């Protein structure tokens, strides 16, 4: 055997041994890729040994060429086997770490809901919309003309005093935060032609000490019906229908004489306690009845104020506290809860909008 032949043969065997060693030493896929370049690349020992094939005679070249091919495929096989092992291992790890248990409950994204007071307003408004009423709104910052004068409330009335009503700085007692929704009665009468059937929800403000039944900022809902031939019977029938829809079909209502400057006669309406049905309990404070609103026949003074014919038109009006209605309907013991934005409270009122 010539020296050249044994040199090539030795180079090839060395390339095989070194190649297999490098492959064996690779600890992960990245290292294996690098080893592949070093053992099969253009500058690898195998490539060098192949290029020395030209130094041997033609009679030996064929056998050495076959040996070179055999070395190459043994290296390639070793690479492939090792790659398969790594890939299988990697897949196994991904199975372990990325496994998803599709039977676990999903993470529900937080979903908002309608505030219980808004919901209560919608419920009350719905009852009256069903009786042909329309929805009206008025400003929360209101002229005393609308809040008091047009409502027949004299200058010396305690509700007008700055210790009861918030006035706007620089406007004396001419402009303030409305203390009830009744001024919307006047605004509606002013802008509409007779007849008028309207409900008017909105925010009101009073300089009140806050407790379980009083808030400095609260919500009222006003109602007004003015038409030809409206009587107190219409008032009672309409409000009975409202109370039964809201609190229970089999409940009775009663009217107690009262005084409001803008109605004559005036009354407060009680609904039979829906817990004890009249026997007396904690909810109705042993009364058997629960006061839910103020009402009365629209005083002709209001109709004259807006220039409506008081011989032709009569009407009734009512006003209720929305927090109070909501608290009664849902058994909420303190109306401040409606304004604390506590999700433990608010999420209890979730439901279809
Ligand atoms: N505005 C009255 C209040 O805040 C409630 C009220 C009473 C409204 C009688 C009315 C009514 O429309 O007729 O106390």
Coordinates of C-alpha atoms and ligand atoms in Angstrom, one line a residue:
X1 CA 0.0 0.0 0.0
X2 CA 1.4 3.4 -0.9
X3 CA 1.9 6.1 1.7
X4 CA -0.7 8.3 0.0
X5 CA -3.3 5.5 0.3
X6 CA -2.7 4.9 3.9
X7 CA -2.6 8.7 4.6
X8 CA -6.1 9.1 3.0
X9 CA -7.4 6.0 4.8
X10 CA -6.0 7.2 8.1
X11 CA -7.4 10.7 7.5
X12 CA -10.8 9.2 6.8
X13 CA -10.8 7.0 9.9
X14 CA -9.6 10.0 12.0
X15 CA -12.4 12.1 10.5
X16 CA -14.9 9.4 11.5
X17 CA -13.6 9.0 15.0
X18 CA -13.4 12.8 15.6
X19 CA -16.8 13.3 14.0
X20 CA -18.5 10.6 16.1
X21 CA -16.9 12.1 19.3
X22 CA -18.1 15.6 18.5
X23 CA -21.6 14.3 17.9
X24 CA -21.5 12.3 21.1
X25 CA -20.3 15.4 23.1
X26 CA -23.1 17.7 21.9
X27 CA -25.4 18.3 24.9
X28 CA -28.3 19.9 23.1
X29 CA -29.8 20.6 19.7
X30 CA -27.9 23.9 19.3
X31 CA -24.6 22.2 20.1
X32 CA -25.5 19.4 17.6
X33 CA -26.1 22.0 14.8
X34 CA -22.7 23.4 15.5
X35 CA -21.1 20.0 15.5
X36 CA -22.7 19.2 12.2
X37 CA -20.9 22.1 10.6
X38 CA -17.6 21.1 12.2
X39 CA -17.8 17.5 11.0
X40 CA -19.6 17.7 7.7
X41 CA -18.7 21.3 6.6
X42 CA -16.4 22.4 3.9
X43 CA -13.5 22.8 6.4
X44 CA -14.2 19.5 8.3
X45 CA -11.5 16.7 8.5
X46 CA -13.8 14.6 6.3
X47 CA -13.8 17.2 3.5
X48 CA -10.0 17.6 3.8
X49 CA -9.5 13.8 3.6
X50 CA -11.8 13.7 0.5
X51 CA -9.8 16.4 -1.2
X52 CA -6.6 14.3 -0.7
X53 CA -8.2 11.6 -2.8
X54 CA -6.8 13.3 -5.8
X55 CA -3.3 12.3 -4.5
X56 CA -3.9 8.6 -4.9
X57 CA -3.7 6.5 -8.0
X58 CA -6.9 5.8 -10.0
X59 CA -6.8 2.1 -9.1
X60 CA -7.2 2.9 -5.3
X61 CA -9.4 5.9 -5.6
X62 CA -12.6 4.0 -6.1
X63 CA -12.2 1.9 -2.9
X64 CA -11.2 5.0 -0.9
X65 CA -14.1 7.0 -2.4
X66 CA -16.4 4.3 -1.2
X67 CA -14.8 4.4 2.3
X68 CA -15.2 8.2 2.3
X69 CA -18.9 7.8 1.5
X70 CA -19.3 5.2 4.2
X71 CA -17.6 7.5 6.8
X72 CA -19.9 10.3 5.7
X73 CA -23.0 8.2 6.1
X74 CA -21.9 6.8 9.5
X75 CA -21.4 10.4 10.6
X76 CA -24.7 11.5 9.1
X77 CA -26.5 8.5 10.8
X78 CA -25.1 9.4 14.1
X79 CA -26.2 13.0 13.6
X80 CA -29.7 11.9 12.7
X81 CA -30.1 9.6 15.6
X82 CA -28.9 12.1 18.1
X83 CA -31.2 14.8 16.6
X84 CA -34.1 12.4 16.9
X85 CA -33.3 11.8 20.6
X86 CA -33.1 15.5 21.3
X87 CA -36.3 16.3 19.4
X88 CA -38.2 13.5 21.2
X89 CA -36.9 14.8 24.5
X90 CA -37.9 18.3 23.7
X91 CA -41.4 17.2 22.7
X92 CA -41.7 15.3 25.9
X93 CA -40.8 18.4 27.9
X94 CA -43.3 20.5 26.0
X95 CA -46.0 18.0 26.7
X96 CA -45.2 18.2 30.3
X97 CA -45.0 22.0 30.6
X98 CA -47.5 23.1 28.1
X99 CA -50.2 20.6 29.0
X100 CA -53.7 22.3 29.1
X101 CA -56.4 20.7 31.2
X102 CA -59.4 21.5 29.1
X103 CA -61.7 20.4 31.9
X104 CA -60.6 23.2 34.2
X105 CA -63.1 26.1 34.5
X106 CA -62.0 29.0 32.3
X107 CA -61.0 32.4 33.7
X108 CA -64.1 34.6 33.4
X109 CA -63.2 38.1 32.3
X110 CA -64.8 40.7 34.7
X111 CA -68.1 41.9 33.2
X112 CA -69.8 45.1 34.3
X113 CA -73.5 45.4 35.0
X114 CA -76.2 48.0 35.3
X115 CA -76.2 49.8 38.6
X116 CA -79.2 48.8 40.8
X117 CA -80.5 52.4 41.0
X118 CA -80.4 52.7 37.2
X119 CA -82.1 49.3 37.0
X120 CA -84.8 50.5 39.4
X121 CA -85.3 53.7 37.5
X122 CA -85.8 51.6 34.3
X123 CA -88.3 49.4 36.1
X124 CA -90.4 52.3 37.4
X125 CA -90.2 54.1 34.1
X126 CA -91.3 50.9 32.3
X127 CA -94.4 50.7 34.3
X128 CA -95.4 54.2 33.4
X129 CA -94.3 53.9 29.7
X130 CA -96.7 50.9 29.7
X131 CA -99.5 53.4 30.7
X132 CA -98.6 55.9 27.9
X133 CA -96.2 58.2 29.8
X134 CA -93.1 59.7 28.2
X135 CA -89.7 60.2 29.7
X136 CA -88.5 63.8 30.6
X137 CA -85.4 65.2 32.2
X138 CA -84.4 68.5 33.7
X139 CA -81.2 70.2 34.9
X140 CA -79.6 69.3 38.3
X141 CA -78.5 72.9 38.6
X142 CA -81.8 74.7 38.7
X143 CA -83.3 78.2 38.9
X144 CA -85.2 78.8 42.2
X145 CA -88.0 80.0 39.9
X146 CA -88.5 76.4 38.8
X147 CA -87.5 74.7 42.1
X148 CA -89.7 76.9 44.3
X149 CA -91.6 79.9 42.9
X150 CA -93.5 78.1 40.1
X151 CA -94.2 75.3 42.6
X152 CA -96.0 77.7 44.9
X153 CA -93.3 77.5 47.6
X154 CA -93.2 80.8 49.5
X155 CA -89.9 82.6 50.2
X156 CA -90.0 81.8 53.9
X157 CA -90.4 78.0 53.3
X158 CA -87.7 76.1 55.2
X159 CA -86.8 74.0 52.1
X160 CA -85.5 77.2 50.5
X161 CA -83.1 78.1 53.2
X162 CA -79.4 77.8 52.5
X163 CA -79.2 75.3 55.4
X164 CA -81.4 72.9 53.4
X165 CA -80.5 73.7 49.8
X166 CA -77.1 74.0 48.1
X167 CA -76.9 77.4 46.3
X168 CA -74.4 78.3 43.5
X169 CA -71.8 80.7 44.7
X170 CA -72.3 84.3 43.4
X171 CA -75.9 83.7 42.5
X172 CA -77.4 84.4 45.9
X173 CA -80.5 82.2 46.3
X174 CA -81.4 82.3 42.6
X175 CA -79.6 79.2 41.4
X176 CA -79.0 76.0 43.3
X177 CA -78.8 72.3 43.1
X178 CA -82.4 71.0 42.8
X179 CA -83.7 69.5 46.0
X180 CA -86.4 67.5 44.2
X181 CA -87.4 66.6 40.6
X182 CA -90.7 68.6 40.8
X183 CA -89.2 71.6 38.8
X184 CA -89.2 69.2 35.8
X185 CA -93.0 69.4 36.0
X186 CA -92.9 73.1 35.2
X187 CA -90.2 72.7 32.5
X188 CA -92.3 69.9 30.9
X189 CA -95.6 71.9 31.1
X190 CA -93.7 74.9 29.6
X191 CA -92.4 73.0 26.5
X192 CA -95.3 70.6 25.8
X193 CA -98.9 71.1 24.7
X194 CA -101.7 69.4 26.7
X195 CA -102.2 66.7 27.4
X196 CA -99.0 65.6 29.3
X197 CA -98.1 62.3 30.7
X198 CA -94.5 62.2 31.9
X199 CA -92.1 60.5 34.2
X200 CA -88.9 62.4 35.2
X201 CA -86.1 60.6 37.0
X202 CA -83.0 62.4 38.2
X203 CA -80.4 63.3 40.8
X204 CA -81.3 65.7 43.7
X205 CA -79.3 67.3 46.4
X206 CA -80.0 68.4 50.0
X207 CA -77.9 69.6 52.9
X208 CA -78.9 66.5 54.9
X209 CA -77.0 64.7 57.6
X210 CA -76.3 61.3 55.9
X211 CA -77.6 58.1 57.5
X212 CA -79.3 54.8 56.5
X213 CA -82.3 56.7 55.0
X214 CA -80.8 60.1 54.0
X215 CA -78.2 61.1 51.4
X216 CA -77.0 64.6 50.4
X217 CA -77.1 63.4 46.8
X218 CA -79.9 61.0 46.0
X219 CA -82.4 60.1 43.2
X220 CA -86.0 61.0 42.7
X221 CA -88.6 60.1 40.2
X222 CA -91.4 62.5 39.4
X223 CA -94.6 61.8 37.7
X224 CA -97.1 64.2 36.1
X225 CA -100.4 63.6 34.3
X226 CA -102.4 66.6 33.0
X227 CA -105.4 66.1 30.8
X228 CA -109.1 66.9 30.5
X229 CA -111.1 65.4 33.3
X230 CA -108.3 63.8 35.4
X231 CA -109.5 63.0 38.9
X232 CA -108.1 61.7 42.2
X233 CA -109.4 58.3 41.1
X234 CA -107.0 58.3 38.2
X235 CA -104.2 59.1 40.6
X236 CA -105.0 56.3 42.9
X237 CA -105.6 53.7 40.1
X238 CA -102.3 54.6 38.4
X239 CA -100.2 54.5 41.5
X240 CA -101.9 51.3 42.7
X241 CA -100.9 49.7 39.4
X242 CA -97.3 51.0 39.8
X243 CA -97.1 49.7 43.4
X244 CA -98.4 46.3 42.6
X245 CA -96.1 45.9 39.6
X246 CA -93.1 47.0 41.7
X247 CA -93.8 45.3 45.0
X248 CA -96.5 42.5 44.5
X249 CA -99.8 42.0 42.8
X250 CA -101.8 41.3 45.9
X251 CA -100.8 44.3 47.9
X252 CA -103.0 47.2 48.8
X253 CA -102.2 50.9 48.9
X254 CA -103.6 53.7 51.0
X255 CA -103.5 57.5 50.8
X256 CA -102.9 59.6 53.9
X257 CA -103.7 63.3 53.8
X258 CA -100.5 65.4 53.7
X259 CA -99.4 68.8 52.6
X260 CA -97.3 69.9 49.6
X261 CA -97.4 73.5 48.3
X262 CA -97.8 72.4 44.6
X263 CA -100.6 69.9 45.0
X264 CA -104.1 70.3 46.4
X265 CA -105.3 68.0 47.9
X266 CA -102.0 66.3 48.8
X267 CA -101.3 62.8 50.1
X268 CA -98.6 60.4 51.0
X269 CA -99.1 56.9 49.6
X270 CA -98.3 53.8 51.7
X271 CA -98.0 50.3 50.3
X272 CA -98.9 47.3 52.5
X273 CA -95.8 45.8 53.9
X274 CA -94.7 43.1 51.5
X275 CA -93.0 41.2 54.3
X276 CA -95.8 40.9 56.9
X277 CA -98.8 42.1 54.7
X278 CA -100.0 44.4 57.5
X279 CA -99.3 42.5 60.7
X280 CA -96.3 44.6 61.6
X281 CA -92.6 43.6 61.3
X282 CA -89.1 45.0 61.4
X283 CA -89.2 46.2 57.8
X284 CA -92.3 48.3 58.3
X285 CA -91.4 49.3 61.9
X286 CA -94.5 47.5 63.1
X287 CA -96.7 49.8 61.0
X288 CA -97.9 47.2 58.5
X289 CA -97.6 49.9 55.9
X290 CA -94.6 51.5 54.1
X291 CA -94.6 55.1 52.8
X292 CA -93.3 55.1 49.3
X293 CA -94.2 58.5 47.7
X294 CA -95.8 61.9 47.9
X295 CA -98.6 62.8 45.5
X296 CA -101.6 65.0 44.9
X297 CA -103.8 66.9 42.4
X298 CA -101.7 69.5 40.5
X299 CA -102.4 72.9 42.1
X300 CA -104.1 75.2 39.5
X301 CA -101.3 77.7 40.4
X302 CA -98.8 75.6 38.3
X303 CA -101.1 75.4 35.3
X304 CA -101.7 79.2 35.5
X305 CA -97.9 79.7 35.7
X306 CA -97.5 78.1 32.3
X307 CA -100.7 79.5 30.9
X308 CA -102.8 76.4 30.6
X309 CA -106.6 76.6 31.0
X310 CA -107.4 75.6 34.5
X311 CA -111.1 75.2 33.7
X312 CA -110.3 72.6 31.1
X313 CA -107.3 70.8 32.5
X314 CA -106.6 69.0 35.8
X315 CA -103.9 66.6 36.7
X316 CA -102.1 64.7 39.3
X317 CA -98.4 64.4 40.3
X318 CA -96.2 62.2 42.4
X319 CA -92.6 62.0 43.5
X320 CA -90.7 59.1 45.0
X321 CA -87.2 58.4 46.3
X322 CA -85.5 55.9 44.0
X323 CA -83.0 54.7 46.6
X324 CA -85.9 54.0 49.0
X325 CA -87.9 52.1 46.4
X326 CA -84.8 50.1 45.4
X327 CA -83.9 49.4 49.1
X328 CA -87.5 48.2 49.8
X329 CA -87.7 46.1 46.7
X330 CA -84.4 44.3 47.4
X331 CA -84.2 44.3 51.1
X332 CA -81.2 46.7 51.3
X333 CA -81.0 48.0 54.9
X334 CA -79.0 51.2 54.2
X335 CA -79.3 53.4 51.1
X336 CA -75.7 54.5 51.5
X337 CA -74.8 51.0 50.1
X338 CA -76.0 52.2 46.7
X339 CA -73.3 54.8 46.6
X340 CA -70.3 53.0 48.0
X341 CA -69.3 51.3 44.7
X342 CA -68.6 48.1 46.6
X343 CA -68.6 45.3 44.1
X344 CA -69.7 42.8 46.9
X345 CA -72.9 44.8 46.9
X346 CA -73.2 45.7 43.2
X347 CA -72.5 42.3 41.8
X348 CA -75.6 41.0 43.6
X349 CA -77.7 43.0 41.2
X350 CA -76.3 41.4 38.1
X351 CA -78.9 40.2 35.6
X352 CA -80.0 40.6 32.0
X353 CA -80.1 44.3 31.1
Ligands
LIG1 N1 -91.2 67.0 45.7 C1 -91.6 66.3 46.9 C2 -90.4 66.0 47.8 O1 -89.3 66.1 47.3 C3 -92.3 65.0 46.5 C4 -93.6 65.1 45.8 C5 -94.7 65.2 46.6 C6 -93.6 65.3 44.5 C7 -95.9 65.4 46.0 C8 -94.9 65.4 43.8 C9 -96.0 65.5 44.6 O2 -95.0 65.5 42.5 O3 -97.2 65.6 44.0 O4 -90.6 65.8 48.9

